[in-house]
């Protein structure tokens, strides 16, 4: 299985991160997710799940920053802004804005995609896609650990790609 991006594999375009246009932000945070394609999923794949996590945030935040969690994706072509426009069957989990250390209460910013805003230099953001043998029994607003538990025994393949966001 492979993740294909329609832009240079190593650098996230400004539209989806720190320098997104004002109309693509909510409360100063970028909210338009980037497009990608999932290639060569294994036979038996019924859905996909994804995580988009900044492990380079540990020195700044004290933990890896979750930017996007989604499950029950039934298509391999993920268009730009999929996070906001996804069908209701796609379940999206909490991102790190839900943390008590951030204090965000707007559901539009605690679930769904919020793009990279690296505060201390370039960061590598890890997009991981899971091929899953069923739809996962997750509600909206689940946590990362809930996703990992639901994936146990149902992951047919997994692939990751690091995407750089410039400071």
Short mmCIF file of C-alpha atoms in Angstrom, two decimals:
data_model
loop_
_atom_site.label_atom_id
_atom_site.label_comp_id
_atom_site.label_asym_id
_atom_site.label_seq_id
_atom_site.Cartn_x
_atom_site.Cartn_y
_atom_site.Cartn_z
CA UNK A 1 0.00 0.00 0.00
CA UNK A 2 1.24 3.48 -0.80
CA UNK A 3 0.27 7.11 -0.14
CA UNK A 4 0.54 9.43 -3.15
CA UNK A 5 0.49 13.19 -2.74
CA UNK A 6 -0.28 15.59 -5.61
CA UNK A 7 2.57 17.82 -4.49
CA UNK A 8 6.26 17.41 -3.71
CA UNK A 9 6.38 14.37 -1.40
CA UNK A 10 8.36 16.08 1.30
CA UNK A 11 6.78 19.51 1.71
CA UNK A 12 3.22 20.44 2.64
CA UNK A 13 1.94 23.34 0.50
CA UNK A 14 1.20 26.57 2.37
CA UNK A 15 -2.54 26.21 1.69
CA UNK A 16 -2.83 23.42 4.28
CA UNK A 17 -0.74 24.77 7.12
CA UNK A 18 0.81 27.78 8.81
CA UNK A 19 0.45 30.13 5.85
CA UNK A 20 -3.07 29.16 4.74
CA UNK A 21 -5.27 31.94 3.41
CA UNK A 22 -7.55 33.67 5.91
CA UNK A 23 -10.65 32.06 4.37
CA UNK A 24 -9.12 28.62 5.03
CA UNK A 25 -8.69 29.27 8.76
CA UNK A 26 -10.89 29.16 11.81
CA UNK A 27 -9.76 31.16 14.86
CA UNK A 28 -6.35 31.45 13.19
CA UNK A 29 -5.92 27.70 12.68
CA UNK A 30 -5.74 26.16 9.18
CA UNK A 31 -8.72 23.82 8.67
CA UNK A 32 -8.57 22.72 5.01
CA UNK A 33 -7.08 19.22 4.82
CA UNK A 34 -4.68 18.27 2.04
CA UNK A 35 -5.47 15.84 -0.80
CA UNK A 36 -3.87 12.43 -1.27
CA UNK A 37 -4.50 9.05 -2.87
CA UNK A 38 -4.19 5.58 -1.38
CA UNK A 39 -2.73 3.09 -3.88
CA UNK A 40 -2.54 -0.71 -3.91
CA UNK A 41 -4.76 -1.45 -0.91
CA UNK A 42 -4.85 -5.18 -0.13
CA UNK A 43 -7.73 -7.43 -1.12
CA UNK A 44 -10.45 -7.42 1.51
CA UNK A 45 -10.08 -3.72 2.35
CA UNK A 46 -13.48 -2.33 3.35
CA UNK A 47 -12.35 1.04 4.70
CA UNK A 48 -9.36 3.17 5.61
CA UNK A 49 -8.37 4.97 8.79
CA UNK A 50 -5.75 7.67 9.17
CA UNK A 51 -3.69 9.55 11.69
CA UNK A 52 -1.75 12.75 11.05
CA UNK A 53 0.63 13.38 13.95
CA UNK A 54 3.53 15.74 14.68
CA UNK A 55 6.08 13.86 16.77
CA UNK A 56 8.46 16.84 16.47
CA UNK A 57 6.07 18.71 18.80
CA UNK A 58 7.34 16.83 21.86
CA UNK A 59 10.04 19.43 22.76
CA UNK A 60 7.47 22.24 22.44
CA UNK A 61 4.21 20.72 23.74
CA UNK A 62 5.52 17.83 25.80
CA UNK A 63 3.63 15.29 23.65
CA UNK A 64 3.13 14.32 20.01
CA UNK A 65 0.53 16.66 18.51
CA UNK A 66 -2.45 14.99 16.84
CA UNK A 67 -3.68 17.01 13.86
CA UNK A 68 -6.24 14.61 12.38
CA UNK A 69 -7.88 11.26 13.07
CA UNK A 70 -10.40 9.70 10.68
CA UNK A 71 -11.90 6.24 10.25
CA UNK A 72 -14.42 4.48 8.00
CA UNK A 73 -13.18 6.20 4.86
CA UNK A 74 -14.59 4.21 1.94
CA UNK A 75 -12.69 5.85 -0.90
CA UNK A 76 -9.04 5.88 -1.94
CA UNK A 77 -9.07 9.38 -3.46
CA UNK A 78 -9.06 11.89 -0.61
CA UNK A 79 -9.75 15.38 -1.99
CA UNK A 80 -8.68 18.67 -0.46
CA UNK A 81 -10.94 19.71 2.44
CA UNK A 82 -12.12 16.12 2.93
CA UNK A 83 -12.11 16.58 6.70
CA UNK A 84 -14.84 19.22 6.53
CA UNK A 85 -16.74 17.71 3.59
CA UNK A 86 -16.57 13.99 4.45
CA UNK A 87 -19.80 11.98 4.48
CA UNK A 88 -21.32 11.34 7.91
CA UNK A 89 -20.21 7.70 7.74
CA UNK A 90 -16.60 8.92 8.16
CA UNK A 91 -15.88 9.19 11.87
CA UNK A 92 -13.37 11.81 12.98
CA UNK A 93 -11.63 11.82 16.32
CA UNK A 94 -10.31 14.43 18.68
CA UNK A 95 -7.12 16.25 17.76
CA UNK A 96 -4.75 17.74 20.33
CA UNK A 97 -6.74 20.98 20.57
CA UNK A 98 -9.00 19.04 22.99
CA UNK A 99 -6.11 18.88 25.48
CA UNK A 100 -6.67 20.62 28.81
CA UNK A 101 -3.34 22.37 28.12
CA UNK A 102 -4.85 24.08 25.07
CA UNK A 103 -8.33 24.79 26.40
CA UNK A 104 -10.11 24.82 23.03
CA UNK A 105 -13.87 24.21 23.28
CA UNK A 106 -15.06 24.80 19.72
CA UNK A 107 -15.96 21.34 18.29
CA UNK A 108 -14.91 22.54 14.81
CA UNK A 109 -11.37 22.86 16.20
CA UNK A 110 -11.22 19.86 18.55
CA UNK A 111 -12.25 17.30 15.93
CA UNK A 112 -11.47 17.33 12.23
CA UNK A 113 -8.22 18.45 10.61
CA UNK A 114 -6.28 21.38 11.96
CA UNK A 115 -3.15 22.01 9.98
CA UNK A 116 0.46 22.41 11.02
CA UNK A 117 1.70 25.62 12.59
CA UNK A 118 5.25 24.67 13.58
CA UNK A 119 6.45 27.19 16.19
CA UNK A 120 10.14 26.32 16.35
CA UNK A 121 11.45 25.33 12.92
CA UNK A 122 10.44 22.79 10.31
CA UNK A 123 8.48 19.77 11.58
CA UNK A 124 7.88 16.35 10.03
CA UNK A 125 4.22 15.31 10.24
CA UNK A 126 3.52 11.60 9.94
CA UNK A 127 0.51 10.59 7.86
CA UNK A 128 -0.34 6.95 8.56
CA UNK A 129 -3.05 5.15 6.60
CA UNK A 130 -4.52 1.82 7.68
CA UNK A 131 -6.36 -0.58 5.36
CA UNK A 132 -9.16 -2.08 7.44
CA UNK A 133 -11.28 -5.20 6.90
CA UNK A 134 -14.51 -3.56 8.13
CA UNK A 135 -16.11 -0.33 9.23
CA UNK A 136 -14.94 0.41 12.75
CA UNK A 137 -17.48 0.80 15.59
CA UNK A 138 -16.35 4.32 16.49
CA UNK A 139 -18.46 7.41 17.15
CA UNK A 140 -17.31 10.87 16.19
CA UNK A 141 -15.05 12.46 18.80
CA UNK A 142 -13.03 9.40 19.78
CA UNK A 143 -9.48 9.50 21.10
CA UNK A 144 -6.35 8.11 19.44
CA UNK A 145 -6.25 5.16 21.85
CA UNK A 146 -9.86 4.30 20.87
CA UNK A 147 -8.78 4.15 17.23
CA UNK A 148 -5.81 1.92 18.04
CA UNK A 149 -8.05 -0.46 20.03
CA UNK A 150 -10.62 -0.59 17.21
CA UNK A 151 -7.89 -1.34 14.66
CA UNK A 152 -6.59 -4.33 16.64
CA UNK A 153 -7.17 -7.48 14.61
CA UNK A 154 -8.69 -5.56 11.69
CA UNK A 155 -5.65 -3.90 10.05
CA UNK A 156 -4.78 -5.52 6.72
CA UNK A 157 -1.94 -3.09 5.90
CA UNK A 158 -0.43 0.11 7.20
CA UNK A 159 1.79 2.69 5.54
CA UNK A 160 3.25 6.00 6.68
CA UNK A 161 4.70 9.05 5.01
CA UNK A 162 6.46 12.02 6.63
CA UNK A 163 5.40 15.41 5.28
CA UNK A 164 7.45 18.50 6.15
CA UNK A 165 5.83 21.78 7.12
CA UNK A 166 8.09 24.80 7.00
CA UNK A 167 8.27 27.18 9.94
#
